[in-house]
PDB file of C-alpha atoms (C1' of nucleotides) in Angstrom:
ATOM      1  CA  UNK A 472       1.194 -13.059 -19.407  1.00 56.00           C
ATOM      2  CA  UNK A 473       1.072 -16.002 -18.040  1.00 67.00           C
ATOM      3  CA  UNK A 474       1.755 -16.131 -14.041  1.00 78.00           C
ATOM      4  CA  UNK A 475      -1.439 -15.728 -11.573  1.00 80.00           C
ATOM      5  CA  UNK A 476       0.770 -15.643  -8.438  1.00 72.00           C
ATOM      6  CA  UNK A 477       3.243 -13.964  -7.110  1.00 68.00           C
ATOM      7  CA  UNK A 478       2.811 -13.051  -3.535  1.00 58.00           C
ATOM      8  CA  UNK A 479       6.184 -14.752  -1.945  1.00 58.00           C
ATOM      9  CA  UNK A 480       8.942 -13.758  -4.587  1.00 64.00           C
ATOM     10  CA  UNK A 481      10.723 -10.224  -5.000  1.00 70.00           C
ATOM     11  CA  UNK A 482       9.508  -8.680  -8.651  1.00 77.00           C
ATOM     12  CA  UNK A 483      12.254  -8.388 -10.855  1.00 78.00           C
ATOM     13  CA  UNK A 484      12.053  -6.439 -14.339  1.00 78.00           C
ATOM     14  CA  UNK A 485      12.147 -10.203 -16.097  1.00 75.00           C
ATOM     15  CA  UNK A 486       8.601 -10.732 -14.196  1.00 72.00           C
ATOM     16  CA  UNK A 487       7.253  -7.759 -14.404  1.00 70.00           C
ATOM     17  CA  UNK A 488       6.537  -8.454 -17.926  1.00 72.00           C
ATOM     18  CA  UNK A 489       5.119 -11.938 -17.191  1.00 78.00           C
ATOM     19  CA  UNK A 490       2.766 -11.043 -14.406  1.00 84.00           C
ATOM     20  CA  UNK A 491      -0.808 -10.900 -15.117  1.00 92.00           C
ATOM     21  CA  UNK A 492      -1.814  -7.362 -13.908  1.00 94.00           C
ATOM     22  CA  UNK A 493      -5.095  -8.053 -13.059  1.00 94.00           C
ATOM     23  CA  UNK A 494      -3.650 -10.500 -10.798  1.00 94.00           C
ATOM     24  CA  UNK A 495      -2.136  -8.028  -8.863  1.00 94.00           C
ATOM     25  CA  UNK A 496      -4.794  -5.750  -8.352  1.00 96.00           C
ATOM     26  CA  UNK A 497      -6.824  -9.201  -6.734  1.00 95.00           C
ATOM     27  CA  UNK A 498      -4.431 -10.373  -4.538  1.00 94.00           C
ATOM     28  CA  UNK A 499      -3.996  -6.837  -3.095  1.00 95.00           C
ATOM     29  CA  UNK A 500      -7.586  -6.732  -2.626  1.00 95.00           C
ATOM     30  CA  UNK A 501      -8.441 -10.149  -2.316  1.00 94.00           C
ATOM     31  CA  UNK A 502      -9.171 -10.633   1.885  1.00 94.00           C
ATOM     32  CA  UNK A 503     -12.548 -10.555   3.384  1.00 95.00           C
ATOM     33  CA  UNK A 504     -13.107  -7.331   4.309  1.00 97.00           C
ATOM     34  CA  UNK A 505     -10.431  -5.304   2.101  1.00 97.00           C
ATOM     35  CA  UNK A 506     -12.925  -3.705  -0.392  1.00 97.00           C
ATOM     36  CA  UNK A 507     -15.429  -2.703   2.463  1.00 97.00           C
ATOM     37  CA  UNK A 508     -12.645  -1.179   4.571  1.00 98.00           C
ATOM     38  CA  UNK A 509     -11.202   0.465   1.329  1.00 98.00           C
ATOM     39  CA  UNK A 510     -14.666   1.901   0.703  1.00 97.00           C
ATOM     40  CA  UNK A 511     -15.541   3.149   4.241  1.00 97.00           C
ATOM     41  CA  UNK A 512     -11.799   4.798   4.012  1.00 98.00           C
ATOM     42  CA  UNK A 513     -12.972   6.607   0.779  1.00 97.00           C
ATOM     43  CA  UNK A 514     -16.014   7.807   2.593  1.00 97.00           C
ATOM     44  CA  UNK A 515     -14.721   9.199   5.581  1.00 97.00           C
ATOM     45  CA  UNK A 516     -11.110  10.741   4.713  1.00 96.00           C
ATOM     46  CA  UNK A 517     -10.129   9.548   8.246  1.00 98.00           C
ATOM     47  CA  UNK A 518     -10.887   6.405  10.334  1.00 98.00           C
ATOM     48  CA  UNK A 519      -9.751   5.718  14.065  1.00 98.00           C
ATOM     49  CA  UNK A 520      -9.616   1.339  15.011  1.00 98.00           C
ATOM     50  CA  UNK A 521     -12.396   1.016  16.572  1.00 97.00           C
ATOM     51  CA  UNK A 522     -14.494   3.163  14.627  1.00 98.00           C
ATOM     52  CA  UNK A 523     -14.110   1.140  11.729  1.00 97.00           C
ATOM     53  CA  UNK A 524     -14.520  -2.238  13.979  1.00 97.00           C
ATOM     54  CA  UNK A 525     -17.709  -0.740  14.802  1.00 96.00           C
ATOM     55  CA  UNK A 526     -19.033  -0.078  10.956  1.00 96.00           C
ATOM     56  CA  UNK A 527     -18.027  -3.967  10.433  1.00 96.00           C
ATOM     57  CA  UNK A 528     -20.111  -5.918  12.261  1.00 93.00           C
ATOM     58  CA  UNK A 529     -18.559  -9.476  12.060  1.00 92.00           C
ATOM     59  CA  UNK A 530     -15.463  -8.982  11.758  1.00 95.00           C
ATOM     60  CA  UNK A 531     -12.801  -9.165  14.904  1.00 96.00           C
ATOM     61  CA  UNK A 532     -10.119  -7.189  16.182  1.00 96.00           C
ATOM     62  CA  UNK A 533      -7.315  -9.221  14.921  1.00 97.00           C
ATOM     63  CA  UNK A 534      -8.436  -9.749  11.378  1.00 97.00           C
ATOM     64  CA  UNK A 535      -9.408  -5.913  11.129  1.00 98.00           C
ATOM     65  CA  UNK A 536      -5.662  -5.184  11.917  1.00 98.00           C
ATOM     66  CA  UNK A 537      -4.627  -8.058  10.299  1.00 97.00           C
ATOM     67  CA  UNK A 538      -6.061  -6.890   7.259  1.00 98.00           C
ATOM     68  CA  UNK A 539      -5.067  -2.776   7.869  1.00 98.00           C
ATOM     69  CA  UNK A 540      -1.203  -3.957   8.194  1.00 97.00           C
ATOM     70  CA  UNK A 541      -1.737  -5.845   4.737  1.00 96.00           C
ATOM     71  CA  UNK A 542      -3.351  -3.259   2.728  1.00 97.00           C
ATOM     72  CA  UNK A 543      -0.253  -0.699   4.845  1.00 97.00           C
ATOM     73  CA  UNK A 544       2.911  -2.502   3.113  1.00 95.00           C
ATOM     74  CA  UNK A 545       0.678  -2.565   0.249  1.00 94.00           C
ATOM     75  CA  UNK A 546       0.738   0.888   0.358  1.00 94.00           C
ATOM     76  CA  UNK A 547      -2.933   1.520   0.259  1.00 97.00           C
ATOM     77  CA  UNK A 548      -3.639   2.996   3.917  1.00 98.00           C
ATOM     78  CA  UNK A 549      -1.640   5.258   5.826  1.00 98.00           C
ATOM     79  CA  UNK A 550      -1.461   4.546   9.467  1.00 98.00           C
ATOM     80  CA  UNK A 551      -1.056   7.698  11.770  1.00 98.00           C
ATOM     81  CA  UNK A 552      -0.087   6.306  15.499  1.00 97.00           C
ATOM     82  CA  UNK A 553      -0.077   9.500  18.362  1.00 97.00           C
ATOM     83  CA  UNK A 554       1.493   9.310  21.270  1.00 94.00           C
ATOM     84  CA  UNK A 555      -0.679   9.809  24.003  1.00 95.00           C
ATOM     85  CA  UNK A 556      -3.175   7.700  26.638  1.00 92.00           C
ATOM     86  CA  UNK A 557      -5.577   6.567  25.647  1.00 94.00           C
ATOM     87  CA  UNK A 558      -3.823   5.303  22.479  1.00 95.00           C
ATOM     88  CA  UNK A 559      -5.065   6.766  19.309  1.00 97.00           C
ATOM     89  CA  UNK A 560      -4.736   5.676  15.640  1.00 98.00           C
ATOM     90  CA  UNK A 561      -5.775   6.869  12.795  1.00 98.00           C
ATOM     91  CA  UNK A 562      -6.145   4.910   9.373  1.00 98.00           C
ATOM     92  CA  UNK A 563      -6.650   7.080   5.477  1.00 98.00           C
ATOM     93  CA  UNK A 564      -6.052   6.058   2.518  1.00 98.00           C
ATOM     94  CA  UNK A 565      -2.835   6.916   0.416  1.00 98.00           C
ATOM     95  CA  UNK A 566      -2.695   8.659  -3.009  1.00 97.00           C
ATOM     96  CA  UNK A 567      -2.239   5.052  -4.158  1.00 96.00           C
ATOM     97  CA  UNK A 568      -5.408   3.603  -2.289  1.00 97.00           C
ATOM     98  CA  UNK A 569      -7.544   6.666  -4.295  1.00 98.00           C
ATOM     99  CA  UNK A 570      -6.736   5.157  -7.294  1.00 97.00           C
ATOM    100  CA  UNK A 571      -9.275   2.432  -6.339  1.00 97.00           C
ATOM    101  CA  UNK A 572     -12.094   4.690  -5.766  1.00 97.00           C
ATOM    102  CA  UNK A 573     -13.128   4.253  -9.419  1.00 95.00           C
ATOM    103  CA  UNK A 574     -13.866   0.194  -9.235  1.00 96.00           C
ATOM    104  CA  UNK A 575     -15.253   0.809  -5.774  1.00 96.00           C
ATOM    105  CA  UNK A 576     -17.811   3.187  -7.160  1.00 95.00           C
ATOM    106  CA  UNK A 577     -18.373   0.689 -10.527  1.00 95.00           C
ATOM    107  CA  UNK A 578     -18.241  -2.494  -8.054  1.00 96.00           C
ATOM    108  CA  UNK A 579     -20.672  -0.283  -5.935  1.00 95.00           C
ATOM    109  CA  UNK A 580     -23.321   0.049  -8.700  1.00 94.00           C
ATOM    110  CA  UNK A 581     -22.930  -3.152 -10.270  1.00 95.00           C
ATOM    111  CA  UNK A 582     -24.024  -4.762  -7.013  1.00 94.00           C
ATOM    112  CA  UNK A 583     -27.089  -2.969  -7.006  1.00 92.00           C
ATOM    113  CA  UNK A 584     -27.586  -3.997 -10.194  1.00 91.00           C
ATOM    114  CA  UNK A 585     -26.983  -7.639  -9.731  1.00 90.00           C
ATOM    115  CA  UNK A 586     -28.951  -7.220  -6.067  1.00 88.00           C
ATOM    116  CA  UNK A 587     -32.154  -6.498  -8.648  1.00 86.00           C
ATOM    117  CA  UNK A 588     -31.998  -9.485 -10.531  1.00 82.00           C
ATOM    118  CA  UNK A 589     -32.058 -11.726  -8.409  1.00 73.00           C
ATOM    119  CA  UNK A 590     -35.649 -10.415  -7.133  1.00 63.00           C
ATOM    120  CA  UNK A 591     -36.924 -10.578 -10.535  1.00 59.00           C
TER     121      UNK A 591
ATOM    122  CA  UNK B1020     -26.151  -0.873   5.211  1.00 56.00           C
ATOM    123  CA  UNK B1021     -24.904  -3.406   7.713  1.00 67.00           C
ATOM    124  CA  UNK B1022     -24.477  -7.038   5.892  1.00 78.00           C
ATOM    125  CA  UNK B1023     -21.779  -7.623   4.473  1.00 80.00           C
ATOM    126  CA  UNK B1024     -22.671 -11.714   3.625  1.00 71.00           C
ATOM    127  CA  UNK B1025     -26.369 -13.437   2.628  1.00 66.00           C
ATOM    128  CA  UNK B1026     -25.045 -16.456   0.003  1.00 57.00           C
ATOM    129  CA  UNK B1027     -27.422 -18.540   1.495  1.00 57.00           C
ATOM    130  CA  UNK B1028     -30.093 -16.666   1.694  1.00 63.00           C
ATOM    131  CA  UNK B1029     -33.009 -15.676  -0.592  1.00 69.00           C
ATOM    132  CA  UNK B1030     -32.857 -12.030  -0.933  1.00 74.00           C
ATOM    133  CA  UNK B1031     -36.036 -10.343   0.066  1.00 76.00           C
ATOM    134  CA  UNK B1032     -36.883  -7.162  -0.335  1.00 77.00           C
ATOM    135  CA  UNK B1033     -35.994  -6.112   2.987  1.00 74.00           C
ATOM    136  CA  UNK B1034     -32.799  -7.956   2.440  1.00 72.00           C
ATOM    137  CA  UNK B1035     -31.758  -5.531  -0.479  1.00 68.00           C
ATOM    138  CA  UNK B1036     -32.456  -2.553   1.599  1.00 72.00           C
ATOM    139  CA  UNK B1037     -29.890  -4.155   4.548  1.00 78.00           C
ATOM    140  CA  UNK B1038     -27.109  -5.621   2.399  1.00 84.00           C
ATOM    141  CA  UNK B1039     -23.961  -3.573   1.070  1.00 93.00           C
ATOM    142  CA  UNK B1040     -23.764  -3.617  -2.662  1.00 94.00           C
ATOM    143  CA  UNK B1041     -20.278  -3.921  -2.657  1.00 95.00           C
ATOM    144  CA  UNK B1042     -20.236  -7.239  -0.765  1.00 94.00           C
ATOM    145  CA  UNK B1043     -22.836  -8.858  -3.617  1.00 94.00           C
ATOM    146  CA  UNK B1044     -19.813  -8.050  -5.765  1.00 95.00           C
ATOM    147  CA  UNK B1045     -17.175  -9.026  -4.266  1.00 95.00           C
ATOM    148  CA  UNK B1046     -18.858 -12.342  -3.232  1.00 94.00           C
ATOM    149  CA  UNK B1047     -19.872 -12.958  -6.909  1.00 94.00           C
ATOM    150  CA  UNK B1048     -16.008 -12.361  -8.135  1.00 95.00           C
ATOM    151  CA  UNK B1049     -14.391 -13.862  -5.015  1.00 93.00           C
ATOM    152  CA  UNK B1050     -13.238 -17.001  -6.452  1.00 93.00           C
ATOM    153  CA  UNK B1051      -9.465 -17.513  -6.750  1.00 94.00           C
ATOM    154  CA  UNK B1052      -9.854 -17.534 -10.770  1.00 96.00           C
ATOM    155  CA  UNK B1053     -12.661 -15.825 -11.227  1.00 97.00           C
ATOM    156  CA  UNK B1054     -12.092 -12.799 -12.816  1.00 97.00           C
ATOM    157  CA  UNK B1055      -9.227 -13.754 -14.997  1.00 96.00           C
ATOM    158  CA  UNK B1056     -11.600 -16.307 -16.257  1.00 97.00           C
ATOM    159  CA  UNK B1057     -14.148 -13.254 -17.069  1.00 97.00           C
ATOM    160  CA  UNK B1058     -11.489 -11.248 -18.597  1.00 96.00           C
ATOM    161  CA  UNK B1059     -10.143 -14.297 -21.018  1.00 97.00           C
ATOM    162  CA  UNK B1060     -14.096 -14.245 -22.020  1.00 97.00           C
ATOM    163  CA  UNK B1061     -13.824 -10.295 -22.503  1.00 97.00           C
ATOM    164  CA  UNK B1062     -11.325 -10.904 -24.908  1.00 96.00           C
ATOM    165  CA  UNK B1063     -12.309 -14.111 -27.220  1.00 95.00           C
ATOM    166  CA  UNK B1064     -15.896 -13.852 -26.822  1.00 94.00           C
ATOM    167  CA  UNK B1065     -16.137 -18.015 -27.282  1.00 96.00           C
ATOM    168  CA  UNK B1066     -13.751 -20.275 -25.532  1.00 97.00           C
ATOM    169  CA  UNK B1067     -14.021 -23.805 -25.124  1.00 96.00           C
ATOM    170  CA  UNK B1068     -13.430 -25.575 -21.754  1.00 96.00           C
ATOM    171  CA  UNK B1069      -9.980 -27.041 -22.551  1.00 95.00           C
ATOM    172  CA  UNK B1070      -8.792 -23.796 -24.222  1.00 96.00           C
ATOM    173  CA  UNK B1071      -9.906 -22.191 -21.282  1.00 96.00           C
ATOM    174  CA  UNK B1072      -7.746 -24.904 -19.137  1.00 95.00           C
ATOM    175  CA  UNK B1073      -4.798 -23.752 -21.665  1.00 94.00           C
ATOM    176  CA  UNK B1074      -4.847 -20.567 -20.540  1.00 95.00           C
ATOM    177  CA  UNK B1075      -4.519 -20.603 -16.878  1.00 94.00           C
ATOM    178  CA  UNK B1076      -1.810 -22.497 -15.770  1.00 92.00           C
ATOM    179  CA  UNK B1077      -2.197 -24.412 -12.088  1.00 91.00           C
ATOM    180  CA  UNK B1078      -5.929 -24.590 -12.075  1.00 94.00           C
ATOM    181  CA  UNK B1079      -7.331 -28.028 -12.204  1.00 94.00           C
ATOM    182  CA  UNK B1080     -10.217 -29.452 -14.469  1.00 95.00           C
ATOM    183  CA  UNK B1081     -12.410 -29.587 -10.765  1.00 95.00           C
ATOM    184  CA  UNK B1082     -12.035 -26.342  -9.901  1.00 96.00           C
ATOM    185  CA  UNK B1083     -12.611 -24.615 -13.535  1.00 97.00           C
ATOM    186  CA  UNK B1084     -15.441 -26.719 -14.003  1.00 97.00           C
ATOM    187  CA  UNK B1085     -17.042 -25.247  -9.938  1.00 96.00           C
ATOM    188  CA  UNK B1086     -16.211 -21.621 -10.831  1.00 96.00           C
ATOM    189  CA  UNK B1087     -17.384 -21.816 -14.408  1.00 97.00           C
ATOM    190  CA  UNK B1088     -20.747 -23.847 -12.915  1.00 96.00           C
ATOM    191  CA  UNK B1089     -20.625 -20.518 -10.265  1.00 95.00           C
ATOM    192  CA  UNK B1090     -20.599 -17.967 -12.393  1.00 96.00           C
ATOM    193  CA  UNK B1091     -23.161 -19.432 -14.565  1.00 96.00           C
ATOM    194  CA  UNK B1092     -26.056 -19.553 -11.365  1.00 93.00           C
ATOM    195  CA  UNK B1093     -24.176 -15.856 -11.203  1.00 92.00           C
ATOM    196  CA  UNK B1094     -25.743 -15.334 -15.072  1.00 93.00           C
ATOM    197  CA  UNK B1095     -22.394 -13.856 -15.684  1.00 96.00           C
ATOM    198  CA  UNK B1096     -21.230 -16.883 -18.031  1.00 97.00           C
ATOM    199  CA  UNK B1097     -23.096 -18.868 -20.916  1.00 97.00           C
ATOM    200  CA  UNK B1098     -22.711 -22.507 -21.295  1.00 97.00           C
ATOM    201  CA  UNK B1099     -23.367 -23.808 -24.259  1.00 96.00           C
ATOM    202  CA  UNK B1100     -23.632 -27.587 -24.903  1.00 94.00           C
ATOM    203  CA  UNK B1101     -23.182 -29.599 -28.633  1.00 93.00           C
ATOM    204  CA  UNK B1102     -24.775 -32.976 -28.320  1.00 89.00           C
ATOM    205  CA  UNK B1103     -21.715 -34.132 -30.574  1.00 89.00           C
ATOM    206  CA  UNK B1104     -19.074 -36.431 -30.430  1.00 85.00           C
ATOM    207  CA  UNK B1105     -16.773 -35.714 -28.653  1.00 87.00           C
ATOM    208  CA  UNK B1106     -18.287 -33.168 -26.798  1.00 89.00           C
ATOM    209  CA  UNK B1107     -18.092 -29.689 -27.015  1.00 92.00           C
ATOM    210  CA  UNK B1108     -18.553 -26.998 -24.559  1.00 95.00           C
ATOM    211  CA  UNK B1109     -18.762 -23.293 -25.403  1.00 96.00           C
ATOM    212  CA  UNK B1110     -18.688 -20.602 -22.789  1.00 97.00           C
ATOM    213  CA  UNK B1111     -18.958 -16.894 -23.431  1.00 97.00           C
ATOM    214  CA  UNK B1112     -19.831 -13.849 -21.282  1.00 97.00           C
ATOM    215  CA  UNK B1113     -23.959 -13.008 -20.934  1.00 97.00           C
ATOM    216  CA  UNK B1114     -24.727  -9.607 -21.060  1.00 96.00           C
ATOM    217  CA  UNK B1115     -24.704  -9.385 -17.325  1.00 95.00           C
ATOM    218  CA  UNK B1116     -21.201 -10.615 -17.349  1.00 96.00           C
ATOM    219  CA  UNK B1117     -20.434  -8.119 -19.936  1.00 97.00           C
ATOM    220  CA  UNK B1118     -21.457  -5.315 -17.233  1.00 96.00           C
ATOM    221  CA  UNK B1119     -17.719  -6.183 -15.380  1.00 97.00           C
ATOM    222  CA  UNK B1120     -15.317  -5.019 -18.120  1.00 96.00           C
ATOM    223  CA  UNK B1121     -15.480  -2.003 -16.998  1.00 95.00           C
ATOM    224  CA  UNK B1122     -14.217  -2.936 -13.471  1.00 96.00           C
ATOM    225  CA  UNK B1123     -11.421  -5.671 -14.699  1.00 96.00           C
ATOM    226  CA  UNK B1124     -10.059  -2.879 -17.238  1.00 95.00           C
ATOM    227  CA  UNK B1125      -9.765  -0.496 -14.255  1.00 95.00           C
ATOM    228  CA  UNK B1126      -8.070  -3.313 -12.416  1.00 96.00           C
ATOM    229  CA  UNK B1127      -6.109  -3.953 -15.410  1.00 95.00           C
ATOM    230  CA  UNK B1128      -4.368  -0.724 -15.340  1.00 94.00           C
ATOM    231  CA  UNK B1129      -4.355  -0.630 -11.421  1.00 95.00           C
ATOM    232  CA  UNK B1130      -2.504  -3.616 -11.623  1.00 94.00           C
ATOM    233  CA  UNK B1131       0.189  -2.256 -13.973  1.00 92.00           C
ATOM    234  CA  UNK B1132       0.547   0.972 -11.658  1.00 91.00           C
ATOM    235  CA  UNK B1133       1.270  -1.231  -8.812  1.00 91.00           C
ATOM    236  CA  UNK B1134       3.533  -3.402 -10.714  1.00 88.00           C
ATOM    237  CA  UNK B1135       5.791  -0.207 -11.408  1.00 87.00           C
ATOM    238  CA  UNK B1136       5.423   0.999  -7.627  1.00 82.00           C
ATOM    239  CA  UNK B1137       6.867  -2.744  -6.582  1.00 74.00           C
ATOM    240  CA  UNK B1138      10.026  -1.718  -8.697  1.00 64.00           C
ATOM    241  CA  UNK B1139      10.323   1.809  -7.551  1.00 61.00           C
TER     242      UNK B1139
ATOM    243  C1'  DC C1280     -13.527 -33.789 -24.878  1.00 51.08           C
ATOM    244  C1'  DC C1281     -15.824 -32.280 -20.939  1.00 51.08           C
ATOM    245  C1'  DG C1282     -16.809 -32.962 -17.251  1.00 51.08           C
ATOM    246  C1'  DG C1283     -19.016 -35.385 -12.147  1.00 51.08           C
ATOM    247  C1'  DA C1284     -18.000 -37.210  -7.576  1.00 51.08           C
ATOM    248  C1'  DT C1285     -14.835 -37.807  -3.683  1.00 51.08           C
ATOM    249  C1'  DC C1286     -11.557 -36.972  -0.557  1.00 51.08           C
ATOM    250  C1'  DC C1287      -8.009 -34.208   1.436  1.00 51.08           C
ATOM    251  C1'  DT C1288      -5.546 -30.109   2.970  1.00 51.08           C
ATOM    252  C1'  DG C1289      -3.921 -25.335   3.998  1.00 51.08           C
ATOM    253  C1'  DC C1290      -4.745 -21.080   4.983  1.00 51.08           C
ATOM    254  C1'  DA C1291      -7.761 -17.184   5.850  1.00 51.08           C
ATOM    255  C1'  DT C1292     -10.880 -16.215   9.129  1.00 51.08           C
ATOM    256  C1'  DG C1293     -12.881 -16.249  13.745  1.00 51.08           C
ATOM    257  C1'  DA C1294     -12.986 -16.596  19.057  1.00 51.08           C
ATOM    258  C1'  DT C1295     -10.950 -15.643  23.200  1.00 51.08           C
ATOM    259  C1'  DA C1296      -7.834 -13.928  26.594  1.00 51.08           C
ATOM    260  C1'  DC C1297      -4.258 -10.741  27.772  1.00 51.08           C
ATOM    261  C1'  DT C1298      -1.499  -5.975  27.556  1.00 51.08           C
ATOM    262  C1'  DG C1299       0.670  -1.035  27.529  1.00 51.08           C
TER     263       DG C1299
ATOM    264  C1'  DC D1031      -7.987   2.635  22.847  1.00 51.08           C
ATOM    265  C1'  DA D1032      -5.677  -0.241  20.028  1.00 51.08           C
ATOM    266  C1'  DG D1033      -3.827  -3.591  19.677  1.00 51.08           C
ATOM    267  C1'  DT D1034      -0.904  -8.739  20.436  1.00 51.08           C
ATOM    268  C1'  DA D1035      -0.887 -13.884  21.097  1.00 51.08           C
ATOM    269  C1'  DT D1036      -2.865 -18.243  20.741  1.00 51.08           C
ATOM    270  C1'  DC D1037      -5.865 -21.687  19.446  1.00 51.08           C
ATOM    271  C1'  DA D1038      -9.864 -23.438  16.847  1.00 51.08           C
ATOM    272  C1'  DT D1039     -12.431 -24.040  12.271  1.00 51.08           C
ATOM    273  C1'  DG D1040     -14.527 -23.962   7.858  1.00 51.08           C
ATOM    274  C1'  DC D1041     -14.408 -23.869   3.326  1.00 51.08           C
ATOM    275  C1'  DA D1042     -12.112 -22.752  -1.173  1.00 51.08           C
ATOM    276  C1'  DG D1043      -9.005 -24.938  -3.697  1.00 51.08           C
ATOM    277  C1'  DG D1044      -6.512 -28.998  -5.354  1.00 51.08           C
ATOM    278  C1'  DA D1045      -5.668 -34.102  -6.504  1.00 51.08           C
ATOM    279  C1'  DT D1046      -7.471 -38.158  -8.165  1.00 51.08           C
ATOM    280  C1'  DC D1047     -10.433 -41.459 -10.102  1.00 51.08           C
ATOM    281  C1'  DC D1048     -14.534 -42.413 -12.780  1.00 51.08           C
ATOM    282  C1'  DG D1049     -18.072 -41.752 -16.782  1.00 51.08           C
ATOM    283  C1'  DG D1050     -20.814 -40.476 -21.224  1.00 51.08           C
TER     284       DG D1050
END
DNA sequence: CCGGATCCTGCATGATACTG
DNA sequence: CAGTATCATGCAGGATCCGG
């Protein structure tokens, strides 16, 4: 266990073994807005674009689908385009994007946690 | 719910009310090395700084020494300090720090599950 | 042995304008 | 409505030299 990068080379068996996993799970997760978008996702089953631009004040269009094509190959977030005028997209998150609903929920009430020490 | 950064900040009361919990964490663990750093503590309890430079491969002195000093104004990390020559540095987790296990074990076997789904 | 202090650089992010 | 395309920028990360 001894690589903490990956991102540009095809995973063979050989580096499977040498990857640090926790490495993987941060890099897949590692962009600005990632965990937020992940969380509103597990929230609200189903997401249209500017919906979730709208519960993410700060952030702009083309990082928001910046970041929704990333976490896509990743295969975190399912993106369902219809065919009709106006366009209409909707964004939810794949079986493999539930599995982070568990350190969402921990990250979720450690931050509280941490939020109330620092006013002590 | 509607901030999603306040680093420089103090954090009033109002403050906690406003910002997302989730963002406190993520900003706290955000660092490129961050959380492998916490999860080499989670397993040896006590490392010393060079050990810790042993085990992660492509950081440099600098940067361990800025996310080690970051975590510590986080109170996730202990630094311990022998007046001795030569020096000697202990670090080890506090009990906040502790609190993350949870989350990098959950990322830990995320990680692996992704790792296989790469291969697939 | 364990750093501090600088300087530099790349890339993620952000701002803005345009499009089907 | 849901993007692309382009340019601007800031700051985390890295390299290097110095010090107790």
């Amino acid at each position: 266990m001894a690589r903490y990068s990956y991102r540009e080379e095809p995973i063979s068996e050989d580096l499977k073994e040498e990857i640090c996993p926790l490495t993987v799970t941060q890099n897949v997760i590692a962009g600005r807005w990632k965990i937020i978008i992940l969380w509103h996702l597990s929230q609200n089953e189903i997401i249209r674009f500017n919906e979730l631009l709208r519960m993410l004040p700060g952030i702009s269009k083309g990082i928001l689908t910046r970041q929704l094509r990333e976490l896509e190959e990743d295969k975190l977030v399912h993106r369902e385009v219809y065919k009709v005028v106006p366009p209409k997209v909707e964004y939810s998150l794949t079986d493999q994007g539930k599995k982070f609903m568990p350190i969402l929920e921990a990250m979720q009430v450690l931050g509280k946690d941490l939020l109330n020490s620092k006013l002590s």
